[in-house]
Amino acid sequence: MTSTTTSSHPAPGAADGARTTQATASVAAILAESAARFPDDVAVVVGDQRTTYAELWQQTLAYAGGLRARGVREGDRVAMLVPNVADFPRAYYAVLALGAVVVPVHALLKRGEIEFVLRDSDARLLVCAAPLLGEGAAGAERAGVDVLSVLAPADAEGAPDRLETVAAANEPLDTYVPRHPFDTATILYTSGTTGKPKGAEGSHFALLEQVNTCLLTTFDMRRGDVLLGALPLFHTFGQTCTMNTGFRAGATIVMLPKFDGDAALAAMVEHDTAIFMGVPTMYIALLDAATRSDARPHLRYAISGGASLPLAVLERFQQVFDAPVHEGYGLTETSPVASFNHVGATPRPGTIGTPIWGVDIEIADPEVTDRTVLLPRGEIGELVIRGHNLMNGYLNRPEATAEAIVDGWFRTGDLGTKGDDGYLTIVDRTKDMIIRNGYNVYPRQVEEVLAAHPDVTMAAVFGIPHEVHGQEVAAAVVLRHGAEVTPEELTRFVADEIAVYKYPRVVHVVDALPLGPSGKVLKRELVERFG
């Protein structure tokens, strides 16, 4: 699946590209079906406001009518710059109900970055939350894209038209527009660790199959479960695992417009959250908040993804919150879940579990890039993935798509191993590996040792140029409040635990680590700062 357009794909067996009788699909059906099955169940909670499934779907159809009145048609791209509030699903499913394509925009982007996403995706319209109009409207103006606002006061002078007002003045949609299963539903921009961000096209089929697989054989999620909607919904983790899967199950999502450890813990206790999904920084923040409150939710389990969760943090969370943590692995390009410590089996800390149903993950030779050469079990190599969860391709970048999907396998850029029992372990990013005096140093191993120090809350290990050794091992750490440990003491602490060529020769104490949208540390920024 390497198409990079949103045009229709011929049905299998269709002659000359013509469509014959075929299946149809729409991610919008997730909300439509649950509204029909559980109309009075609460779908979304934001502060004191509760919205039922029936209400949310009717509001979605109204928003779709408003977008249609502004010229949005099947296949058009509509960008969204909206935080975790009820207007996110309203606008998201409204765009999909029209048969259009959703382009979620990172809420922290600046106007130039927003302009790039709007131009690159050829967006017809931007739906922007009023608090984000400063950068959003400016970026849209640069790109020549119209704006509709949400969360805006009715009398906001000089503000763009409100989507709610436009919707009220026009007829709502009756139902969603069906699409071909492999038509593009979403364009999600990668965090751009190298070069310009690329738009990964997710098909209706990949997103729907991801949800159904997660519910059937991966998670344990039921109607009436309360989920904390702390993961940003503009990102694939929150969008697929929390919102789409949660709505498909008939769960209630308690949304947090902005994550804060104390606020998150209070919301989890108030609503008695059953499942927590988060990235490592959220786990660290919740553990910190737990030092100031004895109240705990009755968690059934927790899910961690986006980046590797240090074992020390995982163990502390399980002890403090009395709930198992199940780690998984995925990427924007894999919709996102590819492997998981499946709920129902005892999780194996330090692993990313086994491939989800219908997905293959193997280890390939990272040095061979023009074809996929699989390695024997137990050897370190690059994780490669194939299955129903793969993206259609990178928007307008056929060369990048061809480099990423080789022989039907998606090349992840992550190094890892696969055991005889099928369990996978991530070692590091291929680009993050440090070579010191000819020896491979995997930063994650060093980070695990640093994270075990009681005064360290976060750690990142990276390589910096060195005239003698080629690269030297360096670290940046965030300390707990009131900690007095010195960089020299941390260096000795690590040196006592791992081989002499691996420990960091320099440790920098910082207030915070630079993070991408999925919670991954942006090590290139640390290299630029300290290298």
XYZ file of N, CA and C in Angstrom, residues 206-294:
267
model
N -7.366 0.985 7.582
C -6.311 0.821 8.586
C -6.777 1.315 9.948
N -7.469 2.447 9.973
C -7.904 3.016 11.252
C -9.026 2.189 11.879
N -9.963 1.709 11.059
C -11.042 0.886 11.599
C -10.526 -0.473 12.067
N -9.638 -1.081 11.289
C -9.099 -2.384 11.679
C -8.250 -2.256 12.936
N -7.554 -1.122 13.071
C -6.775 -0.876 14.279
C -7.680 -0.866 15.511
N -8.792 -0.158 15.419
C -9.728 -0.071 16.541
C -10.301 -1.441 16.878
N -10.768 -2.155 15.863
C -11.378 -3.463 16.121
C -10.372 -4.465 16.685
N -9.139 -4.428 16.188
C -8.107 -5.332 16.701
C -7.757 -4.995 18.139
N -7.653 -3.703 18.448
C -7.351 -3.304 19.828
C -8.441 -3.772 20.784
N -9.696 -3.665 20.354
C -10.798 -4.062 21.233
C -10.915 -5.574 21.369
N -10.673 -6.303 20.284
C -10.935 -7.737 20.292
C -9.835 -8.538 20.976
N -8.578 -8.192 20.713
C -7.500 -9.061 21.185
C -6.336 -8.342 21.855
N -6.422 -7.021 22.029
C -5.253 -6.279 22.521
C -5.517 -5.616 23.863
N -6.536 -4.773 23.928
C -6.914 -4.094 25.172
C -8.021 -4.877 25.882
N -8.389 -4.376 27.030
C -9.607 -4.807 27.714
C -10.393 -3.524 27.970
N -11.286 -3.191 27.041
C -12.052 -1.949 27.142
C -13.521 -2.265 26.910
N -14.376 -1.725 27.788
C -15.784 -2.103 27.771
C -16.681 -0.865 27.791
N -17.922 -1.070 27.417
C -18.921 -0.013 27.536
C -18.986 0.451 28.994
N -18.978 1.750 29.187
C -19.068 2.317 30.521
C -17.730 2.572 31.181
N -16.645 2.022 30.632
C -15.325 2.342 31.185
C -15.068 3.843 31.079
N -14.385 4.380 32.078
C -13.998 5.787 32.040
C -12.515 5.866 31.706
N -12.190 6.606 30.638
C -10.811 6.791 30.198
C -10.403 8.235 30.429
N -9.155 8.438 30.782
C -8.650 9.800 30.882
C -8.134 10.223 29.512
N -8.743 11.258 28.953
C -8.324 11.778 27.646
C -7.240 12.814 27.804
N -6.074 12.367 28.275
C -4.956 13.283 28.496
C -4.025 13.340 27.294
N -3.901 12.245 26.545
C -3.064 12.251 25.358
C -3.639 13.223 24.337
N -2.801 14.043 23.712
C -3.328 14.998 22.731
C -4.006 14.280 21.577
N -5.209 14.715 21.244
C -5.987 14.041 20.212
C -5.486 14.352 18.809
N -4.642 15.388 18.668
C -4.060 15.642 17.351
C -2.990 14.617 17.018
N -2.567 13.841 18.021
C -1.533 12.829 17.816
C -2.189 11.465 17.663
N -1.538 10.581 16.922
C -2.115 9.284 16.591
C -2.426 8.418 17.808
N -1.616 8.494 18.872
C -1.836 7.684 20.068
C -3.178 8.037 20.701
N -3.391 9.307 20.999
C -4.643 9.723 21.614
C -5.827 9.578 20.689
N -5.601 9.892 19.422
C -6.681 9.871 18.442
C -7.232 8.464 18.220
N -6.328 7.491 18.067
C -6.766 6.124 17.774
C -7.074 5.326 19.031
N -6.136 5.332 19.981
C -6.271 4.437 21.139
C -7.264 4.951 22.167
N -7.309 6.271 22.365
C -8.260 6.812 23.334
C -9.593 7.135 22.680
N -9.574 8.038 21.675
C -10.843 8.530 21.129
C -11.554 7.492 20.273
N -10.940 7.048 19.191
C -11.634 6.117 18.289
C -11.964 4.788 18.967
N -10.994 4.233 19.686
C -11.248 2.951 20.349
C -12.228 3.132 21.504
N -12.078 4.205 22.256
C -12.999 4.469 23.364
C -14.425 4.636 22.897
N -14.630 5.417 21.831
C -15.986 5.605 21.304
C -16.536 4.316 20.706
N -15.685 3.538 20.073
C -16.146 2.269 19.494
C -16.650 1.327 20.595
N -16.007 1.385 21.770
C -16.402 0.507 22.879
C -17.605 1.034 23.642
N -17.910 2.322 23.498
C -18.969 2.922 24.299
C -18.484 3.407 25.651
N -17.219 3.802 25.712
C -16.640 4.302 26.960
C -16.917 5.791 27.124
N -16.586 6.304 28.302
C -16.665 7.734 28.584
C -15.253 8.293 28.649
N -15.000 9.367 27.903
C -13.672 9.964 27.874
C -13.704 11.291 28.624
N -12.911 11.359 29.692
C -12.774 12.599 30.459
C -11.598 13.358 29.864
N -11.900 14.450 29.159
C -10.868 15.161 28.410
C -10.213 16.256 29.245
N -8.897 16.350 29.087
C -8.123 17.418 29.707
C -7.567 18.305 28.608
N -8.033 19.566 28.513
C -7.512 20.449 27.461
C -6.005 20.661 27.546
N -5.471 20.620 28.768
C -4.030 20.768 28.954
C -3.612 19.844 30.089
N -2.583 19.032 29.851
C -2.186 18.055 30.864
C -1.394 18.706 31.979
N -1.757 18.327 33.201
C -1.059 18.725 34.416
C -1.213 17.555 35.384
N -0.119 17.155 36.032
C -0.160 15.970 36.876
C -1.197 16.045 37.975
N -1.261 17.161 38.678
C -2.220 17.303 39.774
C -3.655 17.293 39.264
N -3.905 18.023 38.155
C -5.254 18.060 37.589
C -5.656 16.694 37.057
N -4.702 15.989 36.451
C -5.002 14.663 35.914
C -5.354 13.689 37.029
N -4.574 13.708 38.112
C -4.858 12.807 39.230
C -6.212 13.129 39.846
N -6.520 14.410 39.995
C -7.810 14.813 40.568
C -8.969 14.337 39.684
N -8.811 14.473 38.354
C -9.871 14.034 37.440
C -10.023 12.521 37.465
N -8.905 11.807 37.551
C -8.965 10.341 37.602
C -9.671 9.870 38.862
N -9.447 10.545 39.979
C -10.098 10.173 41.234
C -11.576 10.535 41.194
N -11.888 11.760 40.721
C -13.276 12.223 40.681
C -14.160 11.319 39.838
N -13.632 10.898 38.688
C -14.440 10.107 37.752
C -14.135 8.606 37.840
N -13.280 8.227 38.774
C -12.891 6.832 38.997
C -12.471 6.160 37.688
N -11.421 6.701 37.119
C -10.916 6.227 35.841
C -10.504 4.758 35.930
N -10.899 3.986 34.921
C -10.559 2.561 34.881
C -9.266 2.309 34.120
N -9.006 3.135 33.083
C -7.843 2.927 32.212
C -7.120 4.249 32.017
N -5.815 4.220 32.218
C -4.998 5.398 31.938
C -4.073 5.102 30.771
N -4.046 5.991 29.803
C -3.102 5.892 28.695
C -2.216 7.127 28.713
N -0.913 6.918 28.627
C -0.023 8.069 28.669
C 1.344 7.774 28.099
N 2.095 8.854 27.915
C 3.502 8.763 27.523
C 4.335 8.883 28.797
N 5.618 8.542 28.748
C 6.432 8.529 29.971
C 6.391 9.809 30.790
N 6.388 10.968 30.151
C 6.356 12.218 30.916
C 5.085 12.328 31.764
N 3.983 11.760 31.294
C 2.735 11.787 32.065
C 2.819 10.872 33.276
N 3.451 9.731 33.110
C 3.649 8.829 34.255
C 4.500 9.502 35.327
N 5.540 10.188 34.900
C 6.408 10.891 35.846
C 5.638 11.987 36.575
N 4.804 12.734 35.832
C 4.012 13.811 36.435
C 2.978 13.266 37.412
N 2.357 12.131 37.094
C 1.373 11.532 38.005
C 2.035 11.023 39.280
N 3.220 10.456 39.153
C 3.943 10.013 40.348
C 4.300 11.197 41.230
N 4.662 12.300 40.610
C 4.962 13.508 41.377
C 3.702 14.015 42.078
N 2.578 14.031 41.364
C 1.317 14.490 41.963
C 0.897 13.588 43.118
N 1.191 12.298 43.010
C 0.809 11.346 44.055
C 1.536 11.598 45.367
N 2.649 12.331 45.344
C 3.345 12.679 46.591
C 2.591 13.754 47.360
N 1.625 14.419 46.705
C 0.857 15.496 47.349
C -0.600 15.105 47.605
N -0.963 13.876 47.269
C -2.343 13.435 47.470
C -2.358 11.943 47.759
N -3.196 11.561 48.711
C -3.352 10.138 49.038
C -4.461 9.484 48.231
